[in-house]
mmCIF file of C-alpha atoms in Angstrom:
data_model
loop_
_atom_site.group_PDB
_atom_site.id
_atom_site.type_symbol
_atom_site.label_atom_id
_atom_site.label_comp_id
_atom_site.label_asym_id
_atom_site.label_seq_id
_atom_site.Cartn_x
_atom_site.Cartn_y
_atom_site.Cartn_z
ATOM 1 C CA MET S 1 235.905 99.669 176.665
ATOM 2 C CA PRO S 2 236.210 102.825 179.148
ATOM 3 C CA ASP S 3 239.765 104.188 179.864
ATOM 4 C CA ILE S 4 240.717 102.741 183.380
ATOM 5 C CA PHE S 5 243.976 105.230 182.836
ATOM 6 C CA ILE S 6 244.992 108.344 180.590
ATOM 7 C CA SER S 7 248.423 109.365 180.400
ATOM 8 C CA ASP S 8 249.143 112.922 181.878
ATOM 9 C CA ILE S 9 250.497 113.501 178.354
ATOM 10 C CA GLU S 10 247.487 113.452 176.286
ATOM 11 C CA ARG S 11 245.303 114.917 178.830
ATOM 12 C CA GLU S 12 247.102 118.145 178.373
ATOM 13 C CA GLU S 13 245.537 120.316 176.057
ATOM 14 C CA LYS S 14 247.095 122.098 173.495
ATOM 15 C CA PRO S 15 248.209 125.546 174.008
ATOM 16 C CA LYS S 16 246.097 127.777 171.848
ATOM 17 C CA GLU S 17 247.350 128.981 168.888
ATOM 18 C CA SER S 18 248.137 132.481 169.557
ATOM 19 C CA GLN S 19 245.593 133.953 167.301
ATOM 20 C CA PRO S 20 246.079 137.833 165.981
ATOM 21 C CA GLN S 21 244.376 140.034 167.878
ATOM 22 C CA PRO S 22 240.881 141.494 166.011
ATOM 23 C CA ASP S 23 242.319 144.966 165.317
ATOM 24 C CA ILE S 24 240.767 147.062 167.986
ATOM 25 C CA ILE S 25 241.210 150.176 165.963
ATOM 26 C CA GLU S 26 239.570 148.825 163.147
ATOM 27 C CA LYS S 27 236.490 149.380 165.080
ATOM 28 C CA SER S 28 236.457 152.823 165.378
ATOM 29 C CA LYS S 29 234.989 154.513 162.766
ATOM 30 C CA ASP S 30 235.951 158.155 161.997
ATOM 31 C CA HIS S 31 237.729 156.911 158.620
ATOM 32 C CA SER S 32 238.341 160.296 156.966
ATOM 33 C CA HIS S 33 240.647 160.724 153.777
ATOM 34 C CA ASN S 34 239.916 164.284 153.236
ATOM 35 C CA PRO S 35 243.369 165.478 153.079
ATOM 36 C CA LEU S 36 242.578 169.208 154.730
ATOM 37 C CA SER S 37 240.899 167.146 157.558
ATOM 38 C CA ALA S 38 242.262 167.794 161.101
ATOM 39 C CA PHE S 39 241.959 164.226 162.161
ATOM 40 C CA MET S 40 242.570 161.554 159.641
ATOM 41 C CA PHE S 41 241.999 157.963 160.662
ATOM 42 C CA ARG S 42 243.606 155.159 158.921
ATOM 43 C CA PRO S 43 244.431 157.603 155.877
ATOM 44 C CA LYS S 44 245.252 156.675 152.264
ATOM 45 C CA ASN S 45 247.711 158.272 149.960
ATOM 46 C CA ILE S 46 249.706 160.115 152.819
ATOM 47 C CA ASP S 47 253.085 158.728 153.583
ATOM 48 C CA PHE S 48 256.087 160.214 155.597
ATOM 49 C CA GLU S 49 259.584 160.781 155.007
ATOM 50 C CA ALA S 50 260.957 158.157 157.493
ATOM 51 C CA ARG S 51 258.286 155.169 157.296
ATOM 52 C CA ASP S 52 259.201 151.969 157.214
ATOM 53 C CA LYS S 53 257.866 149.678 154.700
ATOM 54 C CA ASP S 54 255.724 147.652 157.038
ATOM 55 C CA GLU S 55 254.667 150.533 159.243
ATOM 56 C CA LYS S 56 250.897 151.453 158.850
ATOM 57 C CA ILE S 57 249.842 155.041 159.465
ATOM 58 C CA VAL S 58 246.810 154.738 162.051
ATOM 59 C CA LEU S 59 246.240 158.789 162.977
ATOM 60 C CA VAL S 60 247.326 161.580 161.414
ATOM 61 C CA LEU S 61 246.559 165.225 163.032
ATOM 62 C CA ARG S 62 246.635 168.553 163.016
ATOM 63 C CA ARG S 63 245.839 171.639 164.631
ATOM 64 C CA HIS S 64 241.768 171.986 164.625
ATOM 65 C CA PRO S 65 240.566 174.101 161.632
ATOM 66 C CA ILE S 66 239.367 176.796 163.981
ATOM 67 C CA THR S 67 242.530 177.697 164.983
ATOM 68 C CA ASN S 68 243.498 179.471 161.738
ATOM 69 C CA LEU S 69 240.456 181.824 162.559
ATOM 70 C CA GLY S 70 242.836 184.620 164.012
ATOM 71 C CA TRP S 71 245.529 184.773 160.913
ATOM 72 C CA ALA S 72 242.144 184.414 158.440
ATOM 73 C CA LEU S 73 240.192 187.633 160.011
ATOM 74 C CA ILE S 74 243.502 189.165 159.539
ATOM 75 C CA ALA S 75 244.573 188.451 156.043
ATOM 76 C CA LEU S 76 240.312 189.387 155.324
ATOM 77 C CA LEU S 77 241.549 192.889 156.811
ATOM 78 C CA MET S 78 244.745 192.865 154.719
ATOM 79 C CA ILE S 79 242.937 192.193 151.627
ATOM 80 C CA LEU S 80 240.364 195.404 152.321
ATOM 81 C CA VAL S 81 243.122 197.557 153.318
ATOM 82 C CA PRO S 82 244.013 199.546 149.597
ATOM 83 C CA SER S 83 240.225 199.566 149.390
ATOM 84 C CA ILE S 84 239.949 201.343 152.809
ATOM 85 C CA LEU S 85 243.018 203.687 152.319
ATOM 86 C CA SER S 86 241.661 204.548 148.853
ATOM 87 C CA GLN S 87 238.248 205.519 150.418
ATOM 88 C CA LEU S 88 240.397 207.389 152.813
ATOM 89 C CA LYS S 89 242.072 209.087 149.880
ATOM 90 C CA VAL S 90 245.593 208.310 151.564
ATOM 91 C CA LEU S 91 246.773 206.845 148.339
ATOM 92 C CA GLY S 92 245.814 209.610 146.356
ATOM 93 C CA LEU S 93 248.723 211.584 147.799
ATOM 94 C CA LEU S 94 251.165 209.161 145.864
ATOM 95 C CA PRO S 95 252.118 209.218 142.049
ATOM 96 C CA PHE S 96 250.430 206.518 140.064
ATOM 97 C CA ASN S 97 252.659 204.323 139.445
ATOM 98 C CA PHE S 98 253.948 204.719 143.192
ATOM 99 C CA ARG S 99 250.495 203.355 143.743
ATOM 100 C CA PHE S 100 250.215 201.123 141.960
ATOM 101 C CA ILE S 101 253.655 199.062 142.919
ATOM 102 C CA ALA S 102 252.331 199.905 146.526
ATOM 103 C CA VAL S 103 249.182 197.972 145.827
ATOM 104 C CA PHE S 104 250.606 195.449 143.969
ATOM 105 C CA VAL S 105 253.200 194.670 146.531
ATOM 106 C CA TRP S 106 250.666 194.898 149.409
ATOM 107 C CA TYR S 107 248.794 192.058 147.690
ATOM 108 C CA LEU S 108 251.885 190.263 147.320
ATOM 109 C CA ILE S 109 252.776 190.390 151.150
ATOM 110 C CA THR S 110 249.037 189.811 151.949
ATOM 111 C CA SER S 111 249.469 186.350 149.651
ATOM 112 C CA ALA S 112 252.570 185.390 151.463
ATOM 113 C CA TYR S 113 251.003 185.841 154.747
ATOM 114 C CA ILE S 114 248.171 183.395 154.045
ATOM 115 C CA LEU S 115 250.121 181.243 151.962
ATOM 116 C CA GLN S 116 252.882 181.040 155.333
ATOM 117 C CA ASN S 117 250.275 180.395 157.785
ATOM 118 C CA PHE S 118 248.228 177.583 155.790
ATOM 119 C CA MET S 119 251.676 175.677 155.200
ATOM 120 C CA ASN S 120 252.117 175.974 158.744
ATOM 121 C CA TRP S 121 248.849 174.452 159.480
ATOM 122 C CA PHE S 122 248.952 172.158 156.668
ATOM 123 C CA PHE S 123 252.499 170.572 157.202
ATOM 124 C CA ASN S 124 252.862 170.550 161.036
ATOM 125 C CA VAL S 125 251.658 167.001 161.425
ATOM 126 C CA GLN S 126 251.213 164.653 164.568
ATOM 127 C CA ILE S 127 251.492 161.099 162.786
ATOM 128 C CA ILE S 128 250.576 157.866 164.891
ATOM 129 C CA THR S 129 251.476 154.842 163.177
ATOM 130 C CA ASP S 130 251.176 151.290 164.643
ATOM 131 C CA GLU S 131 254.721 151.282 165.505
ATOM 132 C CA ARG S 132 255.332 155.069 167.057
ATOM 133 C CA ILE S 133 254.488 158.279 167.387
ATOM 134 C CA VAL S 134 256.329 161.142 164.788
ATOM 135 C CA ASP S 135 255.712 165.142 165.177
ATOM 136 C CA ILE S 136 257.148 166.961 162.247
ATOM 137 C CA ASP S 137 257.175 170.412 162.923
ATOM 138 C CA PHE S 138 258.197 173.637 160.560
ATOM 139 C CA THR S 139 258.442 176.317 162.865
ATOM 140 C CA ASN S 140 259.132 178.798 160.604
ATOM 141 C CA LEU S 141 260.775 178.999 156.749
ATOM 142 C CA ILE S 142 264.290 177.674 157.589
ATOM 143 C CA TYR S 143 263.498 175.318 160.795
ATOM 144 C CA LYS S 144 262.637 171.566 160.855
ATOM 145 C CA GLU S 145 262.270 169.398 163.548
ATOM 146 C CA VAL S 146 261.292 165.918 163.626
ATOM 147 C CA SER S 147 261.033 163.610 166.393
ATOM 148 C CA ASP S 148 259.562 160.204 167.005
ATOM 149 C CA ALA S 149 259.156 157.687 169.775
ATOM 150 C CA ASN S 150 257.982 153.974 169.854
ATOM 151 C CA ILE S 151 254.576 153.043 171.083
ATOM 152 C CA ASP S 152 256.447 150.731 173.586
ATOM 153 C CA LYS S 153 258.281 153.699 175.038
ATOM 154 C CA VAL S 154 254.789 155.804 175.763
ATOM 155 C CA GLN S 155 254.382 156.208 179.406
ATOM 156 C CA ASP S 156 251.636 158.325 180.110
ATOM 157 C CA VAL S 157 248.962 159.706 178.073
ATOM 158 C CA THR S 158 247.040 162.912 179.237
ATOM 159 C CA TYR S 159 244.687 165.044 177.347
ATOM 160 C CA LYS S 160 243.405 168.501 178.418
ATOM 161 C CA MET S 161 240.082 170.155 177.121
ATOM 162 C CA GLY S 162 238.867 173.518 178.436
ATOM 163 C CA GLY S 163 237.423 176.764 177.471
ATOM 164 C CA VAL S 164 234.375 177.754 175.804
ATOM 165 C CA VAL S 165 235.731 177.310 172.191
ATOM 166 C CA ARG S 166 237.659 173.965 172.872
ATOM 167 C CA THR S 167 234.476 172.405 174.335
ATOM 168 C CA ILE S 168 232.191 173.640 171.471
ATOM 169 C CA PHE S 169 234.066 172.617 168.397
ATOM 170 C CA ASN S 170 235.581 169.326 170.609
ATOM 171 C CA PHE S 171 239.477 170.005 170.515
ATOM 172 C CA GLY S 172 242.423 170.265 173.242
ATOM 173 C CA ASP S 173 245.916 169.363 173.794
ATOM 174 C CA VAL S 174 247.333 165.862 174.228
ATOM 175 C CA LEU S 175 250.487 165.465 176.231
ATOM 176 C CA ILE S 176 252.444 161.790 175.884
ATOM 177 C CA GLN S 177 255.258 161.058 178.142
ATOM 178 C CA THR S 178 257.414 158.975 176.583
ATOM 179 C CA ALA S 179 260.642 157.166 177.935
ATOM 180 C CA GLY S 180 262.891 157.948 174.899
ATOM 181 C CA GLU S 181 264.917 160.964 174.275
ATOM 182 C CA VAL S 182 262.603 162.970 173.538
ATOM 183 C CA PRO S 183 260.605 162.949 177.069
ATOM 184 C CA ASN S 184 257.633 164.603 175.818
ATOM 185 C CA PHE S 185 255.155 165.294 172.893
ATOM 186 C CA GLU S 186 252.423 167.905 172.912
ATOM 187 C CA PHE S 187 249.731 167.291 170.163
ATOM 188 C CA GLU S 188 248.794 170.898 170.639
ATOM 189 C CA ALA S 189 244.876 171.791 169.390
ATOM 190 C CA VAL S 190 244.012 168.639 167.987
ATOM 191 C CA PRO S 191 240.405 167.521 167.690
ATOM 192 C CA LYS S 192 238.643 164.742 169.703
ATOM 193 C CA PRO S 193 241.437 164.413 171.810
ATOM 194 C CA ASN S 194 239.429 161.784 173.863
ATOM 195 C CA GLN S 195 239.758 159.686 170.776
ATOM 196 C CA VAL S 196 243.306 160.017 170.645
ATOM 197 C CA ALA S 197 244.082 159.219 173.686
ATOM 198 C CA LYS S 198 242.155 155.627 173.084
ATOM 199 C CA ILE S 199 243.457 154.895 170.031
ATOM 200 C CA LEU S 200 247.005 155.454 171.758
ATOM 201 C CA GLN S 201 245.725 153.207 174.598
ATOM 202 C CA ASP S 202 244.485 150.739 172.416
ATOM 203 C CA LEU S 203 248.108 150.581 170.301
ATOM 204 C CA ARG S 204 249.740 150.317 173.358
ATOM 205 C CA LEU S 205 247.874 147.345 174.537
ATOM 206 C CA GLU S 206 248.203 145.786 171.048
ATOM 207 C CA GLU S 207 251.801 146.535 171.273
ATOM 208 C CA ALA S 208 252.439 144.514 174.654
ATOM 209 C CA GLN S 209 249.839 141.646 173.512
ATOM 210 C CA GLU S 210 252.804 141.100 170.529
ATOM 211 C CA ALA S 211 255.456 141.701 172.917
ATOM 212 C CA VAL S 212 254.267 138.857 175.154
ATOM 213 C CA GLU S 213 253.423 136.764 172.127
ATOM 214 C CA GLY S 214 256.768 137.538 170.584
ATOM 215 C CA ARG S 215 255.739 139.194 167.556
ATOM 216 C CA ILE S 216 257.879 142.081 167.720
ATOM 217 C CA ARG S 217 258.936 143.574 164.608
ATOM 218 C CA MET H 1 256.374 213.522 140.489
ATOM 219 C CA ASN H 2 258.600 216.109 139.429
ATOM 220 C CA ALA H 3 257.391 218.708 142.571
ATOM 221 C CA ALA H 4 259.594 216.178 144.594
ATOM 222 C CA ILE H 5 262.086 218.270 146.838
ATOM 223 C CA PRO H 6 265.261 217.506 145.384
ATOM 224 C CA ILE H 7 267.723 216.211 147.861
ATOM 225 C CA ILE H 8 271.501 216.322 146.874
ATOM 226 C CA GLY H 9 270.597 217.237 143.734
ATOM 227 C CA ILE H 10 268.370 214.399 142.887
ATOM 228 C CA SER H 11 264.304 213.879 143.389
ATOM 229 C CA ALA H 12 263.152 212.379 146.528
ATOM 230 C CA TRP H 13 261.479 209.864 144.455
ATOM 231 C CA VAL H 14 264.588 208.371 143.147
ATOM 232 C CA ILE H 15 265.471 207.454 146.730
ATOM 233 C CA VAL H 16 262.454 206.071 147.264
ATOM 234 C CA LYS H 17 262.682 204.174 144.109
ATOM 235 C CA ILE H 18 265.987 202.696 145.250
ATOM 236 C CA PHE H 19 264.758 201.144 148.650
ATOM 237 C CA ILE H 20 261.647 199.920 146.872
ATOM 238 C CA LEU H 21 263.943 197.855 144.623
ATOM 239 C CA ILE H 22 266.160 196.531 147.474
ATOM 240 C CA GLY H 23 263.216 195.896 149.466
ATOM 241 C CA LEU H 24 261.510 193.909 146.579
ATOM 242 C CA LEU H 25 264.821 192.146 145.742
ATOM 243 C CA LEU H 26 265.170 190.966 149.313
ATOM 244 C CA TYR H 27 261.434 189.772 148.785
ATOM 245 C CA SER H 28 262.276 187.873 145.851
ATOM 246 C CA VAL H 29 264.919 186.077 147.732
ATOM 247 C CA PHE H 30 262.291 185.400 150.801
ATOM 248 C CA ALA H 31 260.081 184.233 147.880
ATOM 249 C CA PHE H 32 262.818 181.688 147.102
ATOM 250 C CA VAL H 33 263.423 180.380 150.449
ATOM 251 C CA MET H 34 259.758 179.684 150.498
ATOM 252 C CA VAL H 35 259.917 177.781 147.701
ATOM 253 C CA LYS H 36 262.585 175.546 148.924
ATOM 254 C CA GLN H 37 260.999 174.804 152.369
ATOM 255 C CA THR H 38 257.807 174.258 150.849
ATOM 256 C CA LYS H 39 259.821 171.389 148.769
ATOM 257 C CA LEU H 40 261.037 170.054 152.025
ATOM 258 C CA MET H 41 257.990 169.962 153.680
ATOM 259 C CA ALA H 42 256.250 168.418 150.753
ATOM 260 C CA GLU H 43 259.036 165.845 150.906
ATOM 261 C CA THR H 44 258.913 165.296 154.571
ATOM 262 C CA PHE H 45 255.031 164.705 154.671
ATOM 263 C CA ILE H 46 253.389 163.500 151.400
ATOM 264 C CA ILE H 47 250.151 164.264 151.006
ATOM 265 C CA ARG H 48 247.205 165.106 148.233
ATOM 266 C CA TYR H 49 246.744 168.399 147.574
ATOM 267 C CA SER H 50 250.646 169.518 148.440
ATOM 268 C CA SER H 51 251.363 169.947 144.876
ATOM 269 C CA TYR H 52 249.042 172.721 144.640
ATOM 270 C CA VAL H 53 250.421 174.670 147.614
ATOM 271 C CA ARG H 54 254.074 174.199 145.773
ATOM 272 C CA LEU H 55 252.421 175.794 142.443
ATOM 273 C CA LEU H 56 250.975 178.634 144.499
ATOM 274 C CA VAL H 57 254.648 179.004 146.234
ATOM 275 C CA TYR H 58 255.621 179.172 142.734
ATOM 276 C CA LEU H 59 253.432 181.580 141.475
ATOM 277 C CA HIS H 60 254.189 183.745 144.472
ATOM 278 C CA MET H 61 257.535 183.981 143.423
ATOM 279 C CA ALA H 62 257.120 184.346 139.718
ATOM 280 C CA PHE H 63 254.891 187.621 140.937
ATOM 281 C CA SER H 64 257.277 188.569 143.365
ATOM 282 C CA VAL H 65 260.181 188.858 140.364
ATOM 283 C CA PHE H 66 257.499 190.509 138.211
ATOM 284 C CA ALA H 67 257.310 192.742 140.836
ATOM 285 C CA PHE H 68 260.709 194.108 141.005
ATOM 286 C CA ILE H 69 261.082 194.022 137.034
ATOM 287 C CA LEU H 70 257.651 195.961 136.939
ATOM 288 C CA ALA H 71 259.020 198.461 140.103
ATOM 289 C CA LEU H 72 262.225 198.731 137.698
ATOM 290 C CA ILE H 73 260.594 199.791 134.254
ATOM 291 C CA ILE H 74 257.740 202.282 135.873
ATOM 292 C CA LEU H 75 258.869 203.464 139.056
#
């Protein structure tokens, strides 16, 4: 028998259960687990001091490896200096024992120069997790600065690429303005700045979605 | 070496040696600071290969101490 009257209550559609958004970021393909990479997407075996238990690392960035070229060339020159000086008979002016110590100490200083610059590149990283942005800076041997801001505090993301080298090797600066205590984050000379900006944008959307659905941690 | 010009009764090379030893002592302190800093870095950002970097820094410190001892003996 056809229904003559259907109650409004019954007709009301059941509200759709909030489906967890398919992870937008999962679609990206640039997975890299090489610890020497400058663009590590969803890396494994990487952690940082202040990470929360449920926090997932989305992206780890360093300066593009090509930015190491300057100090690498200087280091190469430093390695060659003793040979050049001995060719020019300059070292011959010193007694043997002093000459030996001078060359030994020179290579010690060269190794310190290489190690210092390498560590400066290796440990100065920017980490983007699903919850926040963390910037780890070691400016010299005795200075460490770690700043972070929640993703929902990000107000504006700008990236800039300019110059021949940066265009060829696809790297640039990403400037992130936040409403937090640290007003700006600048990721200098990071690879694929357009992808970094896109990932940040996706994370912001995801965070906004979570806020609407009340899934905020 | 013996031909060095004597300054206030001692050979100029002895003065050079003292300066080298002071320099190497300070360098060893610097190498030690480097070890401490690397430890701090590796604790802040935990990544594969950091143990190799730490090993290199330890080797650097060992060589700097060795250089000091060597200079003390052969100069």
